[in-house]
Amino acid sequence: MSTKTASTRTTIEQVPCVIPDLSVKELLSAIPAHCYERSALRSSSYIVMDVVVIGCVHQLTRFLDALVTPENIALPHPYLYTAASFSLWALYTFFVGLFATGLWVIAHECGHQAFSESKIVNNAVGWLLHSALGVPYHAWRITHAKHHASTAHMTQDQVYVPRTRSELGLPEFDATKENLAGSSVAEEVQKELWDAVGDSPIGAIYGSLRYLLAGWPAYIIVNASGQLRYPSGTHHFDPAAVMFRPDQRAQIIISNIGILLWAAGIAAAIRQWGFFEVFRVYLIPYLWVNHWLVLITFLQHTDPLIPHYRASEFTFPRGALSTFDRNLLGDLGSVMAWLGAVSTHGISETHVAHHVASKIPHYHAWEANAALHRRLAQQGISLQGRPGSWAEVYRVFKQCKFVEDEGDILFYKNAHGFAAARPVHPDNSASDSGIEILDKDA
């Protein structure tokens, strides 16, 4: 992003972001018809795959750990045996966490009725898998459906809702010293905002880690990063919470029963095998799952180039296309990118298709996503983000601080008050050459 400074005011060149004007019909028709087909048998095979991989990793780890003894391996220092054992189990938790996230994704598909043609089968499998991972299935399913219906809507979306300047208590907008678009900001305002928001590397690292480690339970328990219009104390375990209709309360209770059984199962396992064994075999992988869930979804919906909308500009297609596909672990090379995609069933790599048509199962999402990207390219829209990684979380966390209280199409601003992107609207009237012309002044 180039900058030009004149006196005490800095002006930047922003990235033009095409605001979609496609209809739902246009988006759905771009997807091959067979991509909508759902098979309980094929979907179940992926559960089997995830469970088998997790079981094999567990058995391999125990086998190798048993070999790390002075009788089998000569190491120069006794502490190295402990370090080797620790490293084995650390790798175990990492790989099991990835494939357990795959189980989470399949349960998530159940919530969208993408697992099979049967709603009963979908909800039974989803409840079982999500309960085993500490997720209140129906409570999350209901609010997640609201998220899909209103993605990037400033007052209707359920999670990763940007905080506004006033909500964060930042200095008021001053049109004489900055513009609403965030392309020109006086140095005085830059300093005031930086002092108020903070942008130190340590602060960004701390904020990122807090998001990754505590973001999921904080959202479920205290509505962290959710809608501020909900009353204080709103959470996913309350059948009477404002997010749920009265006729949905029984489903919330069923979800809570699943969580109680999950907690009881952990307590029973600790009594049987001890805390340390349960901690390394289940609890640490469980924390990895929560971590991957937040990393993936945070990066899907948060970026300086992703627009957010107020009611007057929001449409379902615009919301559905306010997300990025990202190659999970793609910055670590092709092998890790393959592992990230396979273990989590492409949830990060095919998220655009998932938001356009959430009933498409993950094994068809790759083809559906490719078809959608070809259609979007015709309007000059690219929704391929940078690889999903810890470094990317850090970058996005630093760049996405707040949005303005005014305006109907919003982009995040950074700690100095600059927005990386500006909206442009496609001109649907083609020139004689057949080239699409964008309104550069929008």
PDB file of N, CA, C and O in Angstrom, residues 163-203:
ATOM      1  N   ARG A 163     -16.138  -4.120  15.860  1.00  0.00           N
ATOM      2  CA  ARG A 163     -16.483  -3.089  16.826  1.00  0.00           C
ATOM      3  C   ARG A 163     -16.292  -1.718  16.173  1.00  0.00           C
ATOM      4  O   ARG A 163     -15.349  -1.500  15.416  1.00  0.00           O
ATOM      5  N   THR A 164     -17.205  -0.823  16.482  1.00  0.00           N
ATOM      6  CA  THR A 164     -17.148   0.503  15.887  1.00  0.00           C
ATOM      7  C   THR A 164     -16.263   1.429  16.719  1.00  0.00           C
ATOM      8  O   THR A 164     -15.862   1.113  17.841  1.00  0.00           O
ATOM      9  N   ARG A 165     -15.975   2.568  16.130  1.00  0.00           N
ATOM     10  CA  ARG A 165     -15.142   3.571  16.805  1.00  0.00           C
ATOM     11  C   ARG A 165     -15.729   3.939  18.169  1.00  0.00           C
ATOM     12  O   ARG A 165     -15.023   3.967  19.175  1.00  0.00           O
ATOM     13  N   SER A 166     -17.042   4.202  18.214  1.00  0.00           N
ATOM     14  CA  SER A 166     -17.659   4.622  19.477  1.00  0.00           C
ATOM     15  C   SER A 166     -17.722   3.481  20.480  1.00  0.00           C
ATOM     16  O   SER A 166     -17.573   3.699  21.693  1.00  0.00           O
ATOM     17  N   GLU A 167     -17.966   2.250  20.009  1.00  0.00           N
ATOM     18  CA  GLU A 167     -18.037   1.100  20.913  1.00  0.00           C
ATOM     19  C   GLU A 167     -16.711   0.861  21.624  1.00  0.00           C
ATOM     20  O   GLU A 167     -16.684   0.390  22.760  1.00  0.00           O
ATOM     21  N   LEU A 168     -15.621   1.194  20.960  1.00  0.00           N
ATOM     22  CA  LEU A 168     -14.296   1.026  21.563  1.00  0.00           C
ATOM     23  C   LEU A 168     -13.853   2.265  22.329  1.00  0.00           C
ATOM     24  O   LEU A 168     -12.771   2.271  22.918  1.00  0.00           O
ATOM     25  N   GLY A 169     -14.683   3.318  22.323  1.00  0.00           N
ATOM     26  CA  GLY A 169     -14.331   4.528  23.058  1.00  0.00           C
ATOM     27  C   GLY A 169     -13.171   5.293  22.445  1.00  0.00           C
ATOM     28  O   GLY A 169     -12.419   5.967  23.157  1.00  0.00           O
ATOM     29  N   LEU A 170     -13.036   5.217  21.125  1.00  0.00           N
ATOM     30  CA  LEU A 170     -11.933   5.906  20.443  1.00  0.00           C
ATOM     31  C   LEU A 170     -12.284   7.376  20.218  1.00  0.00           C
ATOM     32  O   LEU A 170     -13.456   7.768  20.308  1.00  0.00           O
ATOM     33  N   PRO A 171     -11.288   8.199  19.922  1.00  0.00           N
ATOM     34  CA  PRO A 171     -11.581   9.617  19.626  1.00  0.00           C
ATOM     35  C   PRO A 171     -12.600   9.755  18.512  1.00  0.00           C
ATOM     36  O   PRO A 171     -12.593   9.000  17.545  1.00  0.00           O
ATOM     37  N   GLU A 172     -13.495  10.714  18.648  1.00  0.00           N
ATOM     38  CA  GLU A 172     -14.564  10.890  17.679  1.00  0.00           C
ATOM     39  C   GLU A 172     -14.012  11.234  16.301  1.00  0.00           C
ATOM     40  O   GLU A 172     -12.948  11.835  16.163  1.00  0.00           O
ATOM     41  N   PHE A 173     -14.770  10.839  15.286  1.00  0.00           N
ATOM     42  CA  PHE A 173     -14.383  11.127  13.910  1.00  0.00           C
ATOM     43  C   PHE A 173     -14.415  12.632  13.677  1.00  0.00           C
ATOM     44  O   PHE A 173     -15.364  13.312  14.051  1.00  0.00           O
ATOM     45  N   ASP A 174     -13.370  13.146  13.039  1.00  0.00           N
ATOM     46  CA  ASP A 174     -13.261  14.575  12.739  1.00  0.00           C
ATOM     47  C   ASP A 174     -13.025  14.722  11.238  1.00  0.00           C
ATOM     48  O   ASP A 174     -11.929  14.445  10.732  1.00  0.00           O
ATOM     49  N   ALA A 175     -14.053  15.164  10.522  1.00  0.00           N
ATOM     50  CA  ALA A 175     -13.975  15.239   9.064  1.00  0.00           C
ATOM     51  C   ALA A 175     -12.940  16.236   8.580  1.00  0.00           C
ATOM     52  O   ALA A 175     -12.525  16.178   7.414  1.00  0.00           O
ATOM     53  N   THR A 176     -12.499  17.142   9.442  1.00  0.00           N
ATOM     54  CA  THR A 176     -11.483  18.107   9.015  1.00  0.00           C
ATOM     55  C   THR A 176     -10.079  17.520   9.071  1.00  0.00           C
ATOM     56  O   THR A 176      -9.139  18.102   8.516  1.00  0.00           O
ATOM     57  N   LYS A 177      -9.934  16.368   9.723  1.00  0.00           N
ATOM     58  CA  LYS A 177      -8.604  15.784   9.889  1.00  0.00           C
ATOM     59  C   LYS A 177      -8.472  14.379   9.294  1.00  0.00           C
ATOM     60  O   LYS A 177      -7.375  13.818   9.262  1.00  0.00           O
ATOM     61  N   GLU A 178      -9.581  13.801   8.855  1.00  0.00           N
ATOM     62  CA  GLU A 178      -9.556  12.457   8.264  1.00  0.00           C
ATOM     63  C   GLU A 178     -10.807  12.289   7.414  1.00  0.00           C
ATOM     64  O   GLU A 178     -11.799  13.005   7.607  1.00  0.00           O
ATOM     65  N   ASN A 179     -10.743  11.371   6.466  1.00  0.00           N
ATOM     66  CA  ASN A 179     -11.949  11.105   5.692  1.00  0.00           C
ATOM     67  C   ASN A 179     -12.562   9.775   6.119  1.00  0.00           C
ATOM     68  O   ASN A 179     -11.884   8.917   6.690  1.00  0.00           O
ATOM     69  N   LEU A 180     -13.846   9.637   5.848  1.00  0.00           N
ATOM     70  CA  LEU A 180     -14.583   8.471   6.306  1.00  0.00           C
ATOM     71  C   LEU A 180     -14.058   7.193   5.672  1.00  0.00           C
ATOM     72  O   LEU A 180     -14.077   6.119   6.285  1.00  0.00           O
ATOM     73  N   ALA A 181     -13.563   7.303   4.439  1.00  0.00           N
ATOM     74  CA  ALA A 181     -13.075   6.127   3.724  1.00  0.00           C
ATOM     75  C   ALA A 181     -11.782   5.580   4.308  1.00  0.00           C
ATOM     76  O   ALA A 181     -11.410   4.443   4.029  1.00  0.00           O
ATOM     77  N   GLY A 182     -11.093   6.391   5.108  1.00  0.00           N
ATOM     78  CA  GLY A 182      -9.855   5.917   5.714  1.00  0.00           C
ATOM     79  C   GLY A 182      -8.663   5.955   4.779  1.00  0.00           C
ATOM     80  O   GLY A 182      -7.701   5.214   4.976  1.00  0.00           O
ATOM     81  N   SER A 183      -8.704   6.836   3.795  1.00  0.00           N
ATOM     82  CA  SER A 183      -7.574   6.946   2.872  1.00  0.00           C
ATOM     83  C   SER A 183      -6.688   8.141   3.170  1.00  0.00           C
ATOM     84  O   SER A 183      -5.567   8.228   2.668  1.00  0.00           O
ATOM     85  N   SER A 184      -7.165   9.050   4.006  1.00  0.00           N
ATOM     86  CA  SER A 184      -6.404  10.254   4.331  1.00  0.00           C
ATOM     87  C   SER A 184      -6.617  10.604   5.797  1.00  0.00           C
ATOM     88  O   SER A 184      -7.756  10.831   6.229  1.00  0.00           O
ATOM     89  N   VAL A 185      -5.525  10.636   6.551  1.00  0.00           N
ATOM     90  CA  VAL A 185      -5.619  10.852   7.999  1.00  0.00           C
ATOM     91  C   VAL A 185      -4.491  11.779   8.443  1.00  0.00           C
ATOM     92  O   VAL A 185      -3.325  11.587   8.061  1.00  0.00           O
ATOM     93  N   ALA A 186      -4.822  12.770   9.236  1.00  0.00           N
ATOM     94  CA  ALA A 186      -3.820  13.680   9.780  1.00  0.00           C
ATOM     95  C   ALA A 186      -2.932  12.940  10.780  1.00  0.00           C
ATOM     96  O   ALA A 186      -3.389  12.021  11.478  1.00  0.00           O
ATOM     97  N   GLU A 187      -1.681  13.358  10.858  1.00  0.00           N
ATOM     98  CA  GLU A 187      -0.757  12.690  11.772  1.00  0.00           C
ATOM     99  C   GLU A 187      -1.218  12.798  13.225  1.00  0.00           C
ATOM    100  O   GLU A 187      -1.004  11.888  14.034  1.00  0.00           O
ATOM    101  N   GLU A 188      -1.871  13.915  13.543  1.00  0.00           N
ATOM    102  CA  GLU A 188      -2.398  14.098  14.910  1.00  0.00           C
ATOM    103  C   GLU A 188      -3.416  13.014  15.248  1.00  0.00           C
ATOM    104  O   GLU A 188      -3.394  12.413  16.329  1.00  0.00           O
ATOM    105  N   VAL A 189      -4.316  12.716  14.297  1.00  0.00           N
ATOM    106  CA  VAL A 189      -5.337  11.693  14.502  1.00  0.00           C
ATOM    107  C   VAL A 189      -4.692  10.318  14.551  1.00  0.00           C
ATOM    108  O   VAL A 189      -5.075   9.458  15.364  1.00  0.00           O
ATOM    109  N   GLN A 190      -3.710  10.086  13.688  1.00  0.00           N
ATOM    110  CA  GLN A 190      -3.001   8.805  13.695  1.00  0.00           C
ATOM    111  C   GLN A 190      -2.427   8.511  15.082  1.00  0.00           C
ATOM    112  O   GLN A 190      -2.542   7.400  15.592  1.00  0.00           O
ATOM    113  N   LYS A 191      -1.808   9.518  15.664  1.00  0.00           N
ATOM    114  CA  LYS A 191      -1.202   9.327  16.992  1.00  0.00           C
ATOM    115  C   LYS A 191      -2.265   9.097  18.061  1.00  0.00           C
ATOM    116  O   LYS A 191      -2.121   8.217  18.916  1.00  0.00           O
ATOM    117  N   GLU A 192      -3.364   9.868  17.992  1.00  0.00           N
ATOM    118  CA  GLU A 192      -4.437   9.692  18.982  1.00  0.00           C
ATOM    119  C   GLU A 192      -5.023   8.282  18.913  1.00  0.00           C
ATOM    120  O   GLU A 192      -5.265   7.648  19.952  1.00  0.00           O
ATOM    121  N   LEU A 193      -5.263   7.811  17.695  1.00  0.00           N
ATOM    122  CA  LEU A 193      -5.829   6.475  17.547  1.00  0.00           C
ATOM    123  C   LEU A 193      -4.849   5.402  18.001  1.00  0.00           C
ATOM    124  O   LEU A 193      -5.233   4.436  18.673  1.00  0.00           O
ATOM    125  N   TRP A 194      -3.601   5.554  17.626  1.00  0.00           N
ATOM    126  CA  TRP A 194      -2.603   4.560  18.022  1.00  0.00           C
ATOM    127  C   TRP A 194      -2.491   4.491  19.543  1.00  0.00           C
ATOM    128  O   TRP A 194      -2.404   3.396  20.119  1.00  0.00           O
ATOM    129  N   ASP A 195      -2.502   5.652  20.202  1.00  0.00           N
ATOM    130  CA  ASP A 195      -2.430   5.675  21.671  1.00  0.00           C
ATOM    131  C   ASP A 195      -3.651   4.997  22.285  1.00  0.00           C
ATOM    132  O   ASP A 195      -3.552   4.343  23.333  1.00  0.00           O
ATOM    133  N   ALA A 196      -4.816   5.167  21.645  1.00  0.00           N
ATOM    134  CA  ALA A 196      -6.056   4.603  22.195  1.00  0.00           C
ATOM    135  C   ALA A 196      -6.182   3.117  21.911  1.00  0.00           C
ATOM    136  O   ALA A 196      -6.620   2.340  22.775  1.00  0.00           O
ATOM    137  N   VAL A 197      -5.807   2.697  20.696  1.00  0.00           N
ATOM    138  CA  VAL A 197      -5.982   1.302  20.296  1.00  0.00           C
ATOM    139  C   VAL A 197      -4.800   0.447  20.724  1.00  0.00           C
ATOM    140  O   VAL A 197      -4.953  -0.674  21.223  1.00  0.00           O
ATOM    141  N   GLY A 198      -3.592   0.976  20.526  1.00  0.00           N
ATOM    142  CA  GLY A 198      -2.395   0.175  20.785  1.00  0.00           C
ATOM    143  C   GLY A 198      -2.103  -0.735  19.612  1.00  0.00           C
ATOM    144  O   GLY A 198      -3.022  -1.318  19.026  1.00  0.00           O
ATOM    145  N   ASP A 199      -0.828  -0.834  19.255  1.00  0.00           N
ATOM    146  CA  ASP A 199      -0.479  -1.650  18.095  1.00  0.00           C
ATOM    147  C   ASP A 199       0.909  -2.258  18.262  1.00  0.00           C
ATOM    148  O   ASP A 199       1.612  -2.495  17.280  1.00  0.00           O
ATOM    149  N   SER A 200       1.302  -2.501  19.487  1.00  0.00           N
ATOM    150  CA  SER A 200       2.633  -3.051  19.724  1.00  0.00           C
ATOM    151  C   SER A 200       2.660  -4.525  19.326  1.00  0.00           C
ATOM    152  O   SER A 200       1.640  -5.217  19.399  1.00  0.00           O
ATOM    153  N   PRO A 201       3.810  -5.037  18.905  1.00  0.00           N
ATOM    154  CA  PRO A 201       3.908  -6.464  18.578  1.00  0.00           C
ATOM    155  C   PRO A 201       3.511  -7.363  19.735  1.00  0.00           C
ATOM    156  O   PRO A 201       2.841  -8.379  19.539  1.00  0.00           O
ATOM    157  N   ILE A 202       3.930  -6.990  20.949  1.00  0.00           N
ATOM    158  CA  ILE A 202       3.590  -7.815  22.111  1.00  0.00           C
ATOM    159  C   ILE A 202       2.078  -7.833  22.317  1.00  0.00           C
ATOM    160  O   ILE A 202       1.476  -8.882  22.587  1.00  0.00           O
ATOM    161  N   GLY A 203       1.447  -6.667  22.168  1.00  0.00           N
ATOM    162  CA  GLY A 203       0.003  -6.605  22.326  1.00  0.00           C
ATOM    163  C   GLY A 203      -0.720  -7.421  21.274  1.00  0.00           C
ATOM    164  O   GLY A 203      -1.711  -8.092  21.569  1.00  0.00           O
TER     165      GLY A 203
END
